[in-house]
């Protein structure tokens, strides 16, 4: 499912919701979530999961083509932890 | 940030009532949960991909006792952040 398929699914599920509004809603949700992460905020969506930013320390990597060592600076990485309800549902319907 | 903050942002963005904003945000996450529960991945460009992966059974260990135990085959959800999101996080700190 892509973002536009999600938008279409929302408009289908709720007949009072126009496709345009569904699109604004989806764009707003992911924009504010991305902003929160940039600010270093943790996001918690009950039943879905939580997002937080982890800081990876600098390390020496390697250029996979040449094998030369390359310094990799400290960087911030978004990390998602699935919520209990969703974890169980994903695993349960195998 | 919680769902309430997301609802507030949607409320400010569109001329919905608080109730409508809450309902539509709920619908977005319910739709995503239903899709992922069926094993289908979700790709949100500019944010990242939610991918359902099948893990094989393997022998793990009880970290307290060191006893080997079988970890059953299971299906897990992983999130792969988009390059756009990863870059945004690092521009902010390098800035």
Short mmCIF file of C-alpha atoms in Angstrom, two decimals:
data_model
loop_
_atom_site.label_atom_id
_atom_site.label_comp_id
_atom_site.label_asym_id
_atom_site.label_seq_id
_atom_site.Cartn_x
_atom_site.Cartn_y
_atom_site.Cartn_z
CA UNK A 1 0.00 0.00 0.00
CA UNK A 2 1.40 3.38 -1.01
CA UNK A 3 0.48 6.76 0.46
CA UNK A 4 -1.98 7.41 -2.37
CA UNK A 5 -3.57 3.97 -1.89
CA UNK A 6 -3.94 4.78 1.80
CA UNK A 7 -5.66 8.05 0.86
CA UNK A 8 -8.02 6.15 -1.48
CA UNK A 9 -8.77 3.54 1.21
CA UNK A 10 -9.70 6.28 3.71
CA UNK A 11 -12.06 8.00 1.27
CA UNK A 12 -13.69 4.62 0.57
CA UNK A 13 -14.03 3.72 4.25
CA UNK A 14 -15.62 7.07 5.15
CA UNK A 15 -18.09 8.30 2.53
CA UNK A 16 -18.20 11.78 4.11
CA UNK A 17 -14.44 12.18 3.57
CA UNK A 18 -13.35 13.61 0.21
CA UNK A 19 -10.19 12.33 -1.40
CA UNK A 20 -8.69 15.81 -1.12
CA UNK A 21 -9.35 15.96 2.61
CA UNK A 22 -8.03 12.43 3.08
CA UNK A 23 -4.85 13.48 1.31
CA UNK A 24 -4.42 16.58 3.50
CA UNK A 25 -4.99 14.44 6.61
CA UNK A 26 -2.39 11.84 5.62
CA UNK A 27 0.15 14.49 4.60
CA UNK A 28 -0.43 16.40 7.85
CA UNK A 29 -0.01 13.30 10.01
CA UNK A 30 3.33 12.27 8.53
CA UNK A 31 4.59 15.86 8.31
CA UNK A 32 3.99 16.53 12.03
CA UNK A 33 5.46 13.15 12.94
CA UNK A 34 8.60 13.90 10.90
CA UNK A 35 8.84 17.36 12.50
CA UNK A 36 8.54 15.86 15.97
CA UNK A 37 11.40 13.46 15.23
CA UNK A 38 13.56 16.27 13.84
CA UNK A 39 12.96 18.08 17.15
CA UNK A 40 14.09 14.92 18.93
CA UNK A 41 10.60 14.28 20.31
CA UNK A 42 9.36 10.79 21.01
CA UNK A 43 6.03 9.84 19.37
CA UNK A 44 3.67 7.37 20.95
CA UNK A 45 0.60 6.07 19.11
CA UNK A 46 -1.29 3.69 21.40
CA UNK A 47 -1.89 0.31 19.81
CA UNK A 48 0.32 1.15 16.85
CA UNK A 49 3.80 1.84 18.15
CA UNK A 50 6.31 4.46 19.15
CA UNK A 51 9.04 6.34 17.34
CA UNK A 52 12.15 7.78 18.88
CA UNK A 53 15.44 9.17 17.73
CA UNK A 54 18.60 7.28 18.58
CA UNK A 55 22.05 8.75 18.27
CA UNK A 56 24.66 6.51 16.74
CA UNK A 57 28.23 7.25 17.81
CA UNK A 58 30.87 7.94 15.20
CA UNK A 59 32.66 4.85 13.90
CA UNK A 60 35.04 3.77 11.19
CA UNK A 61 33.28 2.23 8.24
CA UNK A 62 34.65 0.87 5.01
CA UNK A 63 34.09 1.69 1.39
CA UNK A 64 32.55 -1.61 0.28
CA UNK A 65 34.08 -1.27 -3.21
CA UNK A 66 37.67 -0.51 -2.27
CA UNK A 67 37.82 -1.74 1.33
CA UNK A 68 39.30 1.61 2.38
CA UNK A 69 38.41 2.77 5.89
CA UNK A 70 36.04 5.77 5.91
CA UNK A 71 35.13 7.75 9.03
CA UNK A 72 31.35 7.84 9.69
CA UNK A 73 30.33 10.76 11.90
CA UNK A 74 27.80 10.69 14.73
CA UNK A 75 24.29 10.56 13.32
CA UNK A 76 20.67 10.50 14.44
CA UNK A 77 18.47 7.64 13.31
CA UNK A 78 14.68 7.24 13.70
CA UNK A 79 13.72 4.04 15.47
CA UNK A 80 10.27 2.42 15.51
CA UNK A 81 9.06 0.02 18.16
CA UNK A 82 5.81 -1.78 17.31
CA UNK A 83 3.01 -1.57 19.88
CA UNK A 84 1.71 -4.65 21.64
CA UNK A 85 -1.67 -4.77 19.91
CA UNK A 86 -0.23 -4.42 16.41
CA UNK A 87 2.66 -6.81 17.14
CA UNK A 88 0.17 -9.48 18.18
CA UNK A 89 -2.12 -8.85 15.22
CA UNK A 90 0.74 -9.00 12.70
CA UNK A 91 2.00 -12.26 14.19
CA UNK A 92 -1.44 -13.75 14.82
CA UNK A 93 -2.80 -13.73 11.29
CA UNK A 94 0.04 -15.80 9.77
CA UNK B 1 3.95 13.62 20.80
CA UNK B 2 0.81 11.54 21.16
CA UNK B 3 -2.25 10.91 19.03
CA UNK B 4 -3.89 13.94 20.68
CA UNK B 5 -1.17 16.24 19.25
CA UNK B 6 -1.65 14.72 15.80
CA UNK B 7 -5.42 15.24 16.04
CA UNK B 8 -4.79 18.87 17.02
CA UNK B 9 -2.55 19.38 13.96
CA UNK B 10 -5.20 17.89 11.63
CA UNK B 11 -7.86 20.04 13.31
CA UNK B 12 -5.82 23.19 12.67
CA UNK B 13 -5.06 22.19 9.09
CA UNK B 14 -8.64 21.47 7.93
CA UNK B 15 -11.97 22.95 8.92
CA UNK B 16 -13.02 19.75 10.69
CA UNK B 17 -14.55 19.67 14.17
CA UNK B 18 -12.42 18.19 16.95
CA UNK B 19 -14.57 15.04 16.78
CA UNK B 20 -14.15 14.71 13.01
CA UNK B 21 -10.40 15.27 13.29
CA UNK B 22 -10.16 12.61 16.03
CA UNK B 23 -12.24 10.14 14.00
CA UNK B 24 -10.22 10.58 10.82
CA UNK B 25 -6.85 10.22 12.60
CA UNK B 26 -8.21 7.07 14.27
CA UNK B 27 -9.31 5.80 10.84
CA UNK B 28 -5.82 6.37 9.39
CA UNK B 29 -4.11 4.26 12.06
CA UNK B 30 -6.85 1.59 12.01
CA UNK B 31 -6.52 1.30 8.22
CA UNK B 32 -2.74 1.00 8.52
CA UNK B 33 -3.07 -1.66 11.24
CA UNK B 34 -5.57 -3.67 9.16
CA UNK B 35 -3.27 -3.52 6.13
CA UNK B 36 -0.16 -4.56 8.07
CA UNK B 37 -2.06 -7.34 9.86
CA UNK B 38 -2.80 -8.82 6.44
CA UNK B 39 0.94 -8.92 5.79
CA UNK B 40 0.89 -6.05 3.32
CA UNK B 41 3.61 -3.40 3.55
CA UNK B 42 2.92 0.34 3.61
CA UNK B 43 5.14 2.80 1.79
CA UNK B 44 4.88 6.44 2.86
CA UNK B 45 7.12 8.46 0.58
CA UNK B 46 9.17 11.01 2.49
CA UNK B 47 8.65 9.15 5.78
CA UNK B 48 9.43 5.47 5.43
CA UNK B 49 8.19 1.94 4.80
CA UNK B 50 6.45 -0.35 7.26
CA UNK B 51 7.33 -3.89 6.25
CA UNK B 52 6.03 -7.21 7.58
CA UNK B 53 8.77 -9.85 7.66
CA UNK B 54 8.67 -13.56 8.33
CA UNK B 55 11.28 -14.71 10.82
CA UNK B 56 12.38 -18.33 10.84
CA UNK B 57 12.45 -20.35 14.03
CA UNK B 58 15.86 -20.24 15.69
CA UNK B 59 17.57 -21.34 18.87
CA UNK B 60 18.03 -18.47 21.28
CA UNK B 61 19.06 -18.33 24.89
CA UNK B 62 17.43 -17.34 28.11
CA UNK B 63 19.59 -14.29 28.88
CA UNK B 64 19.30 -14.89 32.65
CA UNK B 65 20.18 -18.57 32.80
CA UNK B 66 21.95 -19.09 29.46
CA UNK B 67 19.71 -22.07 28.74
CA UNK B 68 19.06 -22.65 25.04
CA UNK B 69 15.42 -22.33 23.99
CA UNK B 70 13.62 -22.41 20.66
CA UNK B 71 12.27 -19.12 19.37
CA UNK B 72 9.32 -20.02 17.16
CA UNK B 73 8.83 -18.76 13.62
CA UNK B 74 6.98 -15.47 13.77
CA UNK B 75 5.93 -12.49 11.72
CA UNK B 76 7.27 -9.10 12.75
CA UNK B 77 6.78 -5.50 11.69
CA UNK B 78 9.82 -3.40 10.85
CA UNK B 79 10.11 0.26 9.91
CA UNK B 80 12.65 1.43 7.38
CA UNK B 81 12.95 5.22 7.48
CA UNK B 82 13.17 7.01 4.13
CA UNK B 83 16.40 8.75 3.10
CA UNK B 84 14.47 12.05 3.25
CA UNK B 85 13.63 11.52 6.94
CA UNK B 86 17.14 10.33 7.80
CA UNK B 87 18.64 13.39 6.10
CA UNK B 88 16.18 15.71 7.87
CA UNK B 89 17.26 14.33 11.25
CA UNK B 90 20.90 14.95 10.53
CA UNK B 91 20.64 18.35 8.89
CA UNK B 92 19.02 19.57 12.08
CA UNK B 93 21.87 18.41 14.29
CA UNK B 94 24.75 19.26 11.93
CA UNK B 95 23.18 22.69 11.25
#
